[in-house]
């Protein structure tokens, strides 16, 4: 591009010939006050703060809307211009509430910084406040016109940057002009895409995100994308959803693979914390992120493998105890970092809870096996049916580091009478036997004690093992149950009976054979501030629920071999520093054994964290980040789509409840390509907002 | 709320803008008080601003608010300077000719009517007896028929009277809203400056009032001049 020479306040600058004077000045670190200018938006010269004088030109110009010309001599800070600026600022403030300290934008406000720079107050002019109530009627956004200075940035962001065009200047009841949603409607009525660009560019507190939509304590890039910040492994959700929308499924799976080596398993069983925080749920329903992940995983052709980087052999050896998602994730990344990895698994099959905990109707074994095969293909050695009872011996057998990732595999029994009868089972043990085809054929009545997801796993497994009548008994009310809504619904469909608000006091038994559960109705049940159970039972409500098999599903904890000399926490977890490190420098932790029962995705995140710490300790750089997808930032254009807000969540086809309890085949199918694409279109693309440039505050300029 | 059409002066020709601004001004010029003219003019023009530029949107609004407060007797000393600053800036810095044209007229009117403005602000006096809040209403005792219409309509019950009695306005109670003036069929409600003619102190039968000689009125006017 051609360059021209200009002089601003005595500084000679060589600038691009197409630049505006303001842009040229700011680029040269020379500050000219401005408010309606935003680096990503077209300039309109409305705030009149960037006024300048040009030698030989009579008129006062605005720097943002005037192009540079060869040999222009410009003055930006004459007394006359400063007076004009102060008046413009006074005029804006006359119509702006005075209570900066109560404003959510306090100290992040561009207007506030300009007040400071120009040194003006509201003292001289008449107040022209418009005193309108704060508008909270829209989903996700709060509009406070008492703080609006009508700079029009939001209007331009919506119209020019996004092509959505929902906002405009409008004539209000008293003929004052203010920025409003077109036709004085709600944003939903005008087809807002809720991208948040308007909030992002607002220099004041006039447009804000509703409380709780984002967490403040994260950096902007991740904090503004709730699905990503809500994911323990911080998978770049919007990026893979966009790829699915564009029909690029291989790109989608590559994005997921960058953060987690079990995409297909996650597609089946992830607890989807991302969906809990999805902004779309404030409009209709959260995006079906887990199903989209499952879809991407089913389309995987393995093209991402070409981009994998394996570091040269380090000569170091690592032992991983436990082949669940935490252990295998760590093993995978440690192997990629150049270390030799051996995984020890006491069960006859690898996979931990993925293969011997979660029933296969929820997570088909082939999906897990294929993902484990990728890890063993990398060179990770897995020794199954190998229990490590002596940790010291393992240390001495040549491993530089040991990772304990044994999970939480021991079910809990209540210490009540009859709890140890022959036909009383523990959740994890029962599921493990079922998974290994060692479970008894069940007959008659099965009662499951507990109200979480594992209770449903047990109940639905019992149903598939032939139980005639399966009942779930729990203390909580229906809404208080910790099981996910899907589980409750699918359980009910399969004929599982749920009895809520019931306490179990003893197991009725004849000799070593249990015959029923002695129950009492719960009057009130809740957890106090210290998470201690507050339970009040209804007097005279004792009754017995007959049972042929009873399964405790009231929680599980890590089972630490007796010979391991490690400090334990009250929950029987191994005591750690920062979740992964222990007092013993060569021993690390990952997964449930470190923090108690949680989710597959957290185990994967924990495995990554352990791999980083261990690689660093082994002399590596601790960099396990990889770029398997193309570098691509979110675009800026959305355009209008009048069907966008009404689009309903796509639900995958489910097996018929009458037939699906006959065996352990998968209940939920995958979305079809077209359905996946429709679902992906529903994404609000929160990451587009991250790409908006953050304006610089005057104090950061060299010449101000 | 119904959507009103917003004017788009950026798209308009200079001629069109000039015509609009000038006709707005011609309309208000029928009003004899130069300050009230300004109030009406700025109020009308601020309602027709496109509202995108600060100086036009907020500047005209500020002018309208300031001039209105002056006509209400609430003018402050700095108001003259504020009006001058804003109108000068409108001419210098408006984004289009709409603000510039309005600014020119306001600047010109301020220069021409500086004394009226000062009298409104400092003496709280409207010489043309247009600004309600800066004058005194009284009932002309020789015209009043005692119909009681004004008594009934007065929102602050400042008018004493009764059937066929000459009504008397209590100046200390009167809020100068002018409602009595509008309702009186006999045009007996009169606007005056600070000085009133001799009036009955309490209602007396209609038609019984003796018109005095003008001497005392003239003398009081003289006394006032001296003090000025």
Tab-separated table of C-alpha atoms in Angstrom, chain B residues 4-7 9 13 27 40 47 78 85 93 103 118 122 131 141 143 150 159 172 182-183 201 206-207:
chain	number	residue	atom	x	y	z
B	4	UNK	CA	-42.181	6.892	14.949
B	5	UNK	CA	-40.199	7.578	11.812
B	6	UNK	CA	-36.803	9.050	12.511
B	7	UNK	CA	-35.648	11.919	10.295
B	9	UNK	CA	-30.948	14.523	7.667
B	13	UNK	CA	-30.180	18.253	0.672
B	27	UNK	CA	-43.582	29.214	13.164
B	40	UNK	CA	-40.120	26.380	21.301
B	47	UNK	CA	-37.588	16.388	18.413
B	78	UNK	CA	-24.166	30.002	33.636
B	85	UNK	CA	-21.177	27.174	23.839
B	93	UNK	CA	-19.023	20.443	14.842
B	103	UNK	CA	-26.973	26.315	15.693
B	118	UNK	CA	-30.587	38.317	31.052
B	122	UNK	CA	-31.617	37.618	36.615
B	131	UNK	CA	-43.731	33.352	30.124
B	141	UNK	CA	-62.424	44.141	38.698
B	143	UNK	CA	-64.738	43.401	33.707
B	150	UNK	CA	-62.101	30.600	37.188
B	159	UNK	CA	-59.060	32.549	43.541
B	172	UNK	CA	-48.968	34.212	46.954
B	182	UNK	CA	-58.352	30.167	29.237
B	183	UNK	CA	-61.697	29.598	30.920
B	201	UNK	CA	-58.551	43.019	48.595
B	206	UNK	CA	-69.678	42.659	40.595
B	207	UNK	CA	-69.925	46.096	39.070
